[in-house]
CSV table of C-alpha atoms in Angstrom, one decimal:
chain,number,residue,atom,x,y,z
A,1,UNK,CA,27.2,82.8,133.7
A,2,UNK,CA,28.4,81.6,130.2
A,3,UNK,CA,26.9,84.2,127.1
A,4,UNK,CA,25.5,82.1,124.3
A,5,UNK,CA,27.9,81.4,121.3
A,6,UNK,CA,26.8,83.3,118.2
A,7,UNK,CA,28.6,84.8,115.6
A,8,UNK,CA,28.3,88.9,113.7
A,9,UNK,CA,29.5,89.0,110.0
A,10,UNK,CA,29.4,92.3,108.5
A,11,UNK,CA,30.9,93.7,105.1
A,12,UNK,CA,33.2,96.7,106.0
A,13,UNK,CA,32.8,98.0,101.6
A,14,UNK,CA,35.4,97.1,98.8
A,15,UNK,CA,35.5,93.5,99.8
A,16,UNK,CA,36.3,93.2,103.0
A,17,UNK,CA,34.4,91.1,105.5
A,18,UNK,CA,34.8,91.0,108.9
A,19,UNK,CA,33.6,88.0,111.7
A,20,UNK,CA,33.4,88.6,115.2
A,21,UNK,CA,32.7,85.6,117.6
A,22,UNK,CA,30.5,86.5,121.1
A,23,UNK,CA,30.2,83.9,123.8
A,24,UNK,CA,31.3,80.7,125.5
A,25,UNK,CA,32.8,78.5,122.4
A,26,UNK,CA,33.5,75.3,123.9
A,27,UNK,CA,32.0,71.8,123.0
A,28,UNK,CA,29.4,72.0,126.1
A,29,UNK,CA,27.5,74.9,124.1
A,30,UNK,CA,25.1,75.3,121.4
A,31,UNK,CA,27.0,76.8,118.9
A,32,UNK,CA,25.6,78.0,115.7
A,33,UNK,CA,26.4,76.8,112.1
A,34,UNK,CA,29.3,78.2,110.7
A,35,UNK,CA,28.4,77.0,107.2
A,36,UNK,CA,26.0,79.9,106.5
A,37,UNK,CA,28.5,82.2,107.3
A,38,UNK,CA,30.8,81.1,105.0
A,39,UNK,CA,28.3,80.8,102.0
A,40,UNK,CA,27.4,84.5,102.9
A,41,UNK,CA,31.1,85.1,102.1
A,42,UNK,CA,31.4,83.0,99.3
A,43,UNK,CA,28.8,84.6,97.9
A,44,UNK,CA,30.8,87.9,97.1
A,45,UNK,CA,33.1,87.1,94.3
A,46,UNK,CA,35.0,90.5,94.7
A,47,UNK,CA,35.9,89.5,98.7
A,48,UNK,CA,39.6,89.7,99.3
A,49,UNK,CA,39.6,90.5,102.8
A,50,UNK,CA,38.6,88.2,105.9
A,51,UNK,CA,39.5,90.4,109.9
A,52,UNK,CA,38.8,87.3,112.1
A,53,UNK,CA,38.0,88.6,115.6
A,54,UNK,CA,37.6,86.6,118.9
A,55,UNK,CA,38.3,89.7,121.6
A,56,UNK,CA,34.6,88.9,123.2
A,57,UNK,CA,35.1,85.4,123.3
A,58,UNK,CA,34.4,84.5,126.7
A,59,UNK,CA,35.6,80.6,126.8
A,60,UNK,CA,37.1,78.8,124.1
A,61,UNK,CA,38.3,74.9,123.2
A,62,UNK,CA,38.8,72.7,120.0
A,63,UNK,CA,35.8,74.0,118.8
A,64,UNK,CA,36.5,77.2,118.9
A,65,UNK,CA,39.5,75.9,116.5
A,66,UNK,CA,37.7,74.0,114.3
A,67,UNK,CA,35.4,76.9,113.3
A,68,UNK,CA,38.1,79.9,112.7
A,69,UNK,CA,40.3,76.7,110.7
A,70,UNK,CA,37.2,76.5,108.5
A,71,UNK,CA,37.1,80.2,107.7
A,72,UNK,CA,41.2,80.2,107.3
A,73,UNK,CA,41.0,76.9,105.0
A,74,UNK,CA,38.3,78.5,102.7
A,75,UNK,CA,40.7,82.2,102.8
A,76,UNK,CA,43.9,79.8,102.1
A,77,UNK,CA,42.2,78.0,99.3
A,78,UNK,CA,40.8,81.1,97.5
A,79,UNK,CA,44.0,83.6,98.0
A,80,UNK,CA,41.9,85.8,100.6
A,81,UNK,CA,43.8,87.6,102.7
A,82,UNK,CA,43.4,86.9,106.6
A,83,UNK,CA,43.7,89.2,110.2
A,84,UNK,CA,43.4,88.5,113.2
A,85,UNK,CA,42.0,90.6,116.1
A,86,UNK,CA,41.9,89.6,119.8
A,87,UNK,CA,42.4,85.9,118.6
A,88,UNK,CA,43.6,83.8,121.5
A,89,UNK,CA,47.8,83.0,121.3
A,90,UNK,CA,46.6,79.2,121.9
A,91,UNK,CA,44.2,78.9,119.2
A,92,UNK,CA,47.0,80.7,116.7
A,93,UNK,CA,48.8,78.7,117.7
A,94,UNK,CA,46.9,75.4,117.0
A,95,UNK,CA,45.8,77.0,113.7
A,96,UNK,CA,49.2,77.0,112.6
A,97,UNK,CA,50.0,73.4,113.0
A,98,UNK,CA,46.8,72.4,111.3
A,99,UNK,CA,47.9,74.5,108.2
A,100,UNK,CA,51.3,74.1,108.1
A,101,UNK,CA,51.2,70.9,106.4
A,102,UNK,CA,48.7,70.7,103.2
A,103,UNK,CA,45.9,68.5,103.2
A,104,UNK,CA,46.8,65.0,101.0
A,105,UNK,CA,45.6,64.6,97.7
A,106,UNK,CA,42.9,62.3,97.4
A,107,UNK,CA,42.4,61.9,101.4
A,108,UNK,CA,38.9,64.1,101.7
A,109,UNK,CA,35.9,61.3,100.5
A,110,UNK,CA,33.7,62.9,98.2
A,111,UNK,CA,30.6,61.9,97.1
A,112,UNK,CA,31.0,61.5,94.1
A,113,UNK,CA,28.8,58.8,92.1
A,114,UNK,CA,30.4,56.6,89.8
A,115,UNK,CA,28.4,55.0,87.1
A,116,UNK,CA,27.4,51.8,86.8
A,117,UNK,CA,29.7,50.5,84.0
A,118,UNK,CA,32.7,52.3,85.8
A,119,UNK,CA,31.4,50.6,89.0
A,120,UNK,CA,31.4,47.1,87.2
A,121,UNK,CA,34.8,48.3,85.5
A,122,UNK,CA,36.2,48.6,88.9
A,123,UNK,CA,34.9,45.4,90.1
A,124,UNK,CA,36.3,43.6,87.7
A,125,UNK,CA,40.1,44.7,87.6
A,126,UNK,CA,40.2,44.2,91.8
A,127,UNK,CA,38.7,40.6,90.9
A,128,UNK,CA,41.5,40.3,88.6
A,129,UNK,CA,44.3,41.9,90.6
A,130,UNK,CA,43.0,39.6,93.3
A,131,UNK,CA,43.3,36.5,91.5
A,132,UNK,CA,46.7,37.5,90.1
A,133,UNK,CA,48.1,38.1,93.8
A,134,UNK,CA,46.5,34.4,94.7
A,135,UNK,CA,47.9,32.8,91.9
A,136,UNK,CA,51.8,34.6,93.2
A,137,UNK,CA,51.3,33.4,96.5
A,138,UNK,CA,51.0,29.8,95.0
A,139,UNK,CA,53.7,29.9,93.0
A,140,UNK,CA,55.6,31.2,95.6
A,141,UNK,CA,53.9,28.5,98.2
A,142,UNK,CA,54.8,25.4,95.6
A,143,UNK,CA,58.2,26.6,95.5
A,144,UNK,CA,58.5,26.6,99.3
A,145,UNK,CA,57.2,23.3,99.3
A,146,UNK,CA,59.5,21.6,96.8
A,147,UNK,CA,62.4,23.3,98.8
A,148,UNK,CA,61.0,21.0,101.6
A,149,UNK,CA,61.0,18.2,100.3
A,150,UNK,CA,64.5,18.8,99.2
A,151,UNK,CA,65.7,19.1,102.3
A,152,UNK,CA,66.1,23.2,102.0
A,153,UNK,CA,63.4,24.9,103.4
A,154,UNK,CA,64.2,27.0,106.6
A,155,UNK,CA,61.9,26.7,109.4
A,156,UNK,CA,62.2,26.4,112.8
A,157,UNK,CA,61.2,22.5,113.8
A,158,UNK,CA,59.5,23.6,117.4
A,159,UNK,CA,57.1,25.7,115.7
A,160,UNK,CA,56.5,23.1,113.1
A,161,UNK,CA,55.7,20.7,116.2
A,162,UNK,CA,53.6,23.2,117.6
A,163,UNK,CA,51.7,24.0,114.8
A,164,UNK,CA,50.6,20.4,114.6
A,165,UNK,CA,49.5,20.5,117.9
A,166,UNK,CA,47.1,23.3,117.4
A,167,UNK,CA,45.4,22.3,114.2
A,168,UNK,CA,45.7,18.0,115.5
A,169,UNK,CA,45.1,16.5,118.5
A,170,UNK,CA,43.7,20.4,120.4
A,171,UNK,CA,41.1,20.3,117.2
A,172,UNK,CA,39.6,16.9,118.1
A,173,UNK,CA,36.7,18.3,120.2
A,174,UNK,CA,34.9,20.4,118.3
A,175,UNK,CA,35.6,17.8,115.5
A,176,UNK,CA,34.1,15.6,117.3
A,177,UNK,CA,30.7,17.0,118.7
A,178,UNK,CA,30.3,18.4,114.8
A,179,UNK,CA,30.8,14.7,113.0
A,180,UNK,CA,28.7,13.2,116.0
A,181,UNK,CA,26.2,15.9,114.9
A,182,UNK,CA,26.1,15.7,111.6
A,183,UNK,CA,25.5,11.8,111.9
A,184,UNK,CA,23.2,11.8,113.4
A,185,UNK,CA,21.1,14.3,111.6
A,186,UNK,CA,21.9,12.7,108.7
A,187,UNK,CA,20.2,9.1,110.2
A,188,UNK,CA,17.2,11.1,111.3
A,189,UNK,CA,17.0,12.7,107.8
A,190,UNK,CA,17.4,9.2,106.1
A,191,UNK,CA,14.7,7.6,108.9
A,192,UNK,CA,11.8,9.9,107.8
A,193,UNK,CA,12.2,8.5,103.9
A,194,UNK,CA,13.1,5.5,104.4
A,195,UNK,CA,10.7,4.3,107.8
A,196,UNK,CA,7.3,4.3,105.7
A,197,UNK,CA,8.8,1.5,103.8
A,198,UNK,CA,10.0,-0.4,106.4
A,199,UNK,CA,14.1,0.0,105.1
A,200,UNK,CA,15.2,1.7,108.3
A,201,UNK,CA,18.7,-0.3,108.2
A,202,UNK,CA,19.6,1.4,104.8
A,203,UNK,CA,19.9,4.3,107.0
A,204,UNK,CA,23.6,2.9,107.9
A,205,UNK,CA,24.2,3.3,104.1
A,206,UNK,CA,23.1,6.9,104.0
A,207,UNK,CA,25.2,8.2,106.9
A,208,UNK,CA,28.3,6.1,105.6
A,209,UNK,CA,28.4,7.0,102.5
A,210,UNK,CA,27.4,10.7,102.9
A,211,UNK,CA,29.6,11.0,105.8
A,212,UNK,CA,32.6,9.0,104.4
A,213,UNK,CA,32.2,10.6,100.3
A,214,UNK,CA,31.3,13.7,101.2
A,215,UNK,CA,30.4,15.4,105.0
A,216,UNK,CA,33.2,14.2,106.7
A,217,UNK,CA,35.8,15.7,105.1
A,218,UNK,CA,33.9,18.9,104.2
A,219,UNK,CA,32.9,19.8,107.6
A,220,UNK,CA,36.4,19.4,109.3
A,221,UNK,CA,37.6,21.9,106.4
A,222,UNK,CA,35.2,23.9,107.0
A,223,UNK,CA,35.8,24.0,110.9
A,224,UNK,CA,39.6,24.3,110.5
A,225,UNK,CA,38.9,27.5,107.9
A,226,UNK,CA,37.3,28.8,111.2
A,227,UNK,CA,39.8,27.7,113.4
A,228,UNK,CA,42.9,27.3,112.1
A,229,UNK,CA,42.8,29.8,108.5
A,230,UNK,CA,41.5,32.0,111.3
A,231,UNK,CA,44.5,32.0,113.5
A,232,UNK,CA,47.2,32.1,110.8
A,233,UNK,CA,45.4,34.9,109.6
A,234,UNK,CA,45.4,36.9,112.6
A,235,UNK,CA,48.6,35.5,113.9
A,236,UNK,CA,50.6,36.2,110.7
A,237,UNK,CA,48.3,39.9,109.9
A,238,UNK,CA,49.9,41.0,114.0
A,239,UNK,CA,53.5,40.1,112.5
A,240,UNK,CA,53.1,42.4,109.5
A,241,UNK,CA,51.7,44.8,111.8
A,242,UNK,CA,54.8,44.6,114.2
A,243,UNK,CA,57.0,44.4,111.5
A,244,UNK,CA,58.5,41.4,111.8
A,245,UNK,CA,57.8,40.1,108.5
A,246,UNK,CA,59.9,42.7,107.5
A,247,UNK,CA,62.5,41.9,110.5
A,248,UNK,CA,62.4,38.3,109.0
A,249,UNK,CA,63.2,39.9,105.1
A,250,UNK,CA,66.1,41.8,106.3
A,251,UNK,CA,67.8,38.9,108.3
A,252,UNK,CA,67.2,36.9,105.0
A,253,UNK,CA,65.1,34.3,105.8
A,254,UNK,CA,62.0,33.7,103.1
A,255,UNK,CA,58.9,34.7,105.1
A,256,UNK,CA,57.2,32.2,103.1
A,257,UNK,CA,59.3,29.1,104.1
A,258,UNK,CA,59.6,30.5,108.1
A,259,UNK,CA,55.9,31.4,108.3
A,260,UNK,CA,53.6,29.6,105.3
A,261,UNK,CA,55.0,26.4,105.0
A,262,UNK,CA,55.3,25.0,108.5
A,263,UNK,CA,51.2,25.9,108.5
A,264,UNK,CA,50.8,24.4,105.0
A,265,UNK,CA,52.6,21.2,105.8
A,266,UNK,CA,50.8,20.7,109.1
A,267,UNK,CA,47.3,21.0,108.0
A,268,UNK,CA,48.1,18.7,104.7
A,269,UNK,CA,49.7,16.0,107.2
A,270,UNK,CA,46.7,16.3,110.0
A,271,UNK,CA,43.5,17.5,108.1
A,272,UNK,CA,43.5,13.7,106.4
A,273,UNK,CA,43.5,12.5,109.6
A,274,UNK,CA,41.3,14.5,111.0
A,275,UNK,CA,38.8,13.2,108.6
A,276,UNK,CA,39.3,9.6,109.3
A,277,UNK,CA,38.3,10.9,112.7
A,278,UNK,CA,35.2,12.6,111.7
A,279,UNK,CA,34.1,9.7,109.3
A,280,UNK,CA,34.6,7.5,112.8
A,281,UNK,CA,32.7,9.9,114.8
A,282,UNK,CA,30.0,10.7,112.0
A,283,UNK,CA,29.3,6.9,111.7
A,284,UNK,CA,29.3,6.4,115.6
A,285,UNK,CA,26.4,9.3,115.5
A,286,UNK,CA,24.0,7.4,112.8
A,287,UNK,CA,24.7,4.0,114.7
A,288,UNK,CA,23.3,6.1,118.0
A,289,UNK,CA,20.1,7.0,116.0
A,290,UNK,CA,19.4,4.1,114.8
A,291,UNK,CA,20.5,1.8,117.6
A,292,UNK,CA,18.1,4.5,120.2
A,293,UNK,CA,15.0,5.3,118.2
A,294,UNK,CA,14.9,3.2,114.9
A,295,UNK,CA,15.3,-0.2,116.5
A,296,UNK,CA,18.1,-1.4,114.8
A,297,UNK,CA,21.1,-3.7,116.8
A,298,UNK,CA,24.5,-2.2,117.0
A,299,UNK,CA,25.9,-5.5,115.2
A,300,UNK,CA,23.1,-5.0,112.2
A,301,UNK,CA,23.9,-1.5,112.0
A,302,UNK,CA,28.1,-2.2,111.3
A,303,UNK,CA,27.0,-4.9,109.4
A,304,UNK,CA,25.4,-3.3,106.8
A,305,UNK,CA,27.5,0.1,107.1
A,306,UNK,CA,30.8,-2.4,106.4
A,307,UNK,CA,29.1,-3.6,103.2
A,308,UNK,CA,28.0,-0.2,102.0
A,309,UNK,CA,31.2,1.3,102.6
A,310,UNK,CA,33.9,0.6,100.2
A,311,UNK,CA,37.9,1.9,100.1
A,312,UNK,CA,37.1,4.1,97.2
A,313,UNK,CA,34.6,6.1,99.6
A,314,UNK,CA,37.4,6.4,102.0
A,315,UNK,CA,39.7,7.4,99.6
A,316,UNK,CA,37.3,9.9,97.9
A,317,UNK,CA,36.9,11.6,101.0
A,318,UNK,CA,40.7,11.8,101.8
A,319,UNK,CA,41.7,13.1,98.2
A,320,UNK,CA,39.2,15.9,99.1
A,321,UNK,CA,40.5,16.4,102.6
A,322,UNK,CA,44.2,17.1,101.3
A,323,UNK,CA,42.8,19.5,98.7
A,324,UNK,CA,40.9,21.3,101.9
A,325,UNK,CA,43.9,21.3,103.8
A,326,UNK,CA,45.6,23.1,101.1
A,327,UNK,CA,43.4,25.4,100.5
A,328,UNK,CA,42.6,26.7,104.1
A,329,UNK,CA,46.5,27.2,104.8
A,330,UNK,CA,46.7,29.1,101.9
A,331,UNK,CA,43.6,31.4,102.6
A,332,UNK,CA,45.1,32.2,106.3
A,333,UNK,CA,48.2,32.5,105.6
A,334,UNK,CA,47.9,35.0,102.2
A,335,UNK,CA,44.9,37.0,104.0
A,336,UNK,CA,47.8,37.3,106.7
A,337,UNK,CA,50.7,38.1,104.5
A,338,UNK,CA,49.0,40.7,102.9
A,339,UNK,CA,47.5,42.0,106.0
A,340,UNK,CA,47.8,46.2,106.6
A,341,UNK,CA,49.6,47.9,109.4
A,342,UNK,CA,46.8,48.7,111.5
A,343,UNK,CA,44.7,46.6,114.5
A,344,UNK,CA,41.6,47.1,112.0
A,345,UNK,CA,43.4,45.1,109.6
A,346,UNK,CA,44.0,42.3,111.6
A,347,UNK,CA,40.4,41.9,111.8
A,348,UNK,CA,39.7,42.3,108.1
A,349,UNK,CA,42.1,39.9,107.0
A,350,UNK,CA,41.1,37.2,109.9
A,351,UNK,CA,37.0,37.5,108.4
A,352,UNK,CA,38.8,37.7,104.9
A,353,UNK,CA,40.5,34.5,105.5
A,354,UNK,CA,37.7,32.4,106.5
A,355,UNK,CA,35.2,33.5,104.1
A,356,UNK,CA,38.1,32.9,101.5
A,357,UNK,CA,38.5,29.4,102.6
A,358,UNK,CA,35.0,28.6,102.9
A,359,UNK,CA,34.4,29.5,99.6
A,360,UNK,CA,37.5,27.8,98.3
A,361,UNK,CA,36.3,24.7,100.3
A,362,UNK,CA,32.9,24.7,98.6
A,363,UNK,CA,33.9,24.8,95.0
A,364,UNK,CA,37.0,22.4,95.1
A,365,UNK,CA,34.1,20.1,96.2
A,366,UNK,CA,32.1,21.0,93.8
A,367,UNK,CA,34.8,20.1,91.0
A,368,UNK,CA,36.0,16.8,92.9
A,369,UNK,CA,32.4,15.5,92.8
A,370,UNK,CA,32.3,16.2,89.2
A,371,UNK,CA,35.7,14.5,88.6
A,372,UNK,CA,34.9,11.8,90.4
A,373,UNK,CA,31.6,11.3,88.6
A,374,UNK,CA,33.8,11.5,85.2
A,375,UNK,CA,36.0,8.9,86.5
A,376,UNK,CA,33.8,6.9,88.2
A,377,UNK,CA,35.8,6.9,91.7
């Protein structure tokens, strides 16, 4: 039968302590707190003198370890001098690995609290250093860009093609069911105004215009920052991890023209397209609202939609989409780029990315409006 762990400290005069472990000191028993001990110690300025001894331990594992480590770390760190009596070889042992290298500055968390203007201090210079690292990967990203259009970039062409396969035609689904969606709630939102007056058809104008102007091309960014900025995140964040960002530095390829611009160029060449698409779909779902509950003919409905519609709507909504497209393959690509070396990482950056892009996505739109407003587009 296994004896209960405890622990007998006793002062042996002129500074000397000694502490004898009794019992089965494995993980499966109820070990006391060691802590107490230790302040007991502590507690005797004039102690320079710690016999550690384990002859009537009965059982022993890693916690066993972890206790005489504590009373060795606390010796160590105060120039107390240590013995050992009837201390298991193994556990020596192990205690002499975990002390042969020192403990990293900095790596122990304290808890420390910070004050509030050092706090806000803080926040501000990571806000800036953030920034300045987004404003880099531009200029590095325009750089790339203008070597493509020379005619010097180096990418591979097949993963060029492939990338526009992913964020094109294998993005047309969800693109879909969201624009068909969105019309349609748009109509129903428009039907409960605009029915007690008897204007139900001006519904076609509402869902054209706020689909064309403005929800089209904002909610296909917004699902490609989910999708896409997602997976060049996460797909570029497990290269770093792997190292073969690094692979592609030594060989001397730019990791920005291999890896960044094939991404950047395909989601500036489809995400325009894409929103033509959703425009399509987003009218279709209006014209299925009104055509099913508000009594409207399909040939009244397109009608009136062609008239409220003009090119400039169109073309407000694709100016925005190229911006989107921009911006998302920046945020996935530079949450990947500067991803860590660890799986956690990967994850980090991935959440990073799309929050990023969302947010980018958002205010762009925002300023566009504005612009457009000042310039009457």
């Amino acid at each position: 039968m296994a004896t209960a762990a405890h622990i007998h400290i006793e002062s042996t005069g002129s500074g000397s302590y000694q502490v004898a472990w009794f019992g089965d000191w494995t993980k499966q028993s109820s070990a006391p707190d060691t802590n107490q001990y230790l302040d007991q110690i502590a507690g005797d300025e004039s102690c320079d003198l710690i016999v550690l001894d384990g002859q009537a331990v009965t059982d022993w594992d890693i916690l066993f370890v972890s206790v005489l480590y504590k009373f060795t770390e606390y010796a160590l760190r105060n120039n107390i001098t240590l013995e050992y009596q009837g201390i298991p070889e193994g556990a020596q042992r192990l205690l002499k690995l975990a002390t042969a290298v020192p403990e990293r500055k900095g790596a122990r968390k304290t808890d420390e609290k910070k004050r509030l203007f050092r706090r806000v201090g803080e926040k501000v210079l990571e806000v800036g250093d953030e920034a300045n690292k987004m404003v880099h990967f531009l200029g590095q990203s325009v750089n790339s860009l203008r070597r493509f259009v020379r005619g010097e970039a180096q990418f591979r062409d097949i993963e060029f093609a492939v990338v526009i396969q992913q964020v094109g035609a294998e993005a047309l689904p969800i693109v879909s069911l969201i624009s068909v969606l969105v019309g349609m709630i748009l109509a129903y939102v428009g039907a409960l105004q605009l029915e007690p007056f008897g204007a139900e058809i001006y519904v076609a104008d509402l869902v054209g215009l706020g689909v064309t102007r403005e929800m089209g091309a904002m909610m296909t960014a917004v699902i490609m920052a989910g999708r896409s900025g997602a997976a060049f995140a996460s797909q570029l964040g497990t290269m770093q991890v792997n190292e073969e960002i690094d692979a592609l530095k030594t060989m001397g390829f730019s990791p920005i023209d291999f890896l960044v611009l094939p991404r950047m160029v395909a989601l500036i060449m489809m995400l325009p397209l894409l929103c033509l698409y959703a425009d399509f779909m987003g009218v279709l779902g209006g014209a299925l609202v009104g055509v099913m509950t508000l009594d409207i003919s399909l040939f009244e409905y397109y009608t009136q939609a062609r008239s409220a519609i003009g090119f400039g709507d169109i073309l407000a909504g694709l100016i925005k989409s190229i911006v989107f497209g921009v911006l998302v393959a920046l945020a996935g690509c530079m949450r990947g780029i500067q991803c860590g070396r660890s799986a956690s990482a990967v994850g980090d950056a991935t959440t990073s990315a799309v929050v990023t892009g969302i947010v980018l996505i958002v205010v762009s739109d925002a300023m566009l409006t504005i612009i457009y407003d000042v310039v009457g587009l």
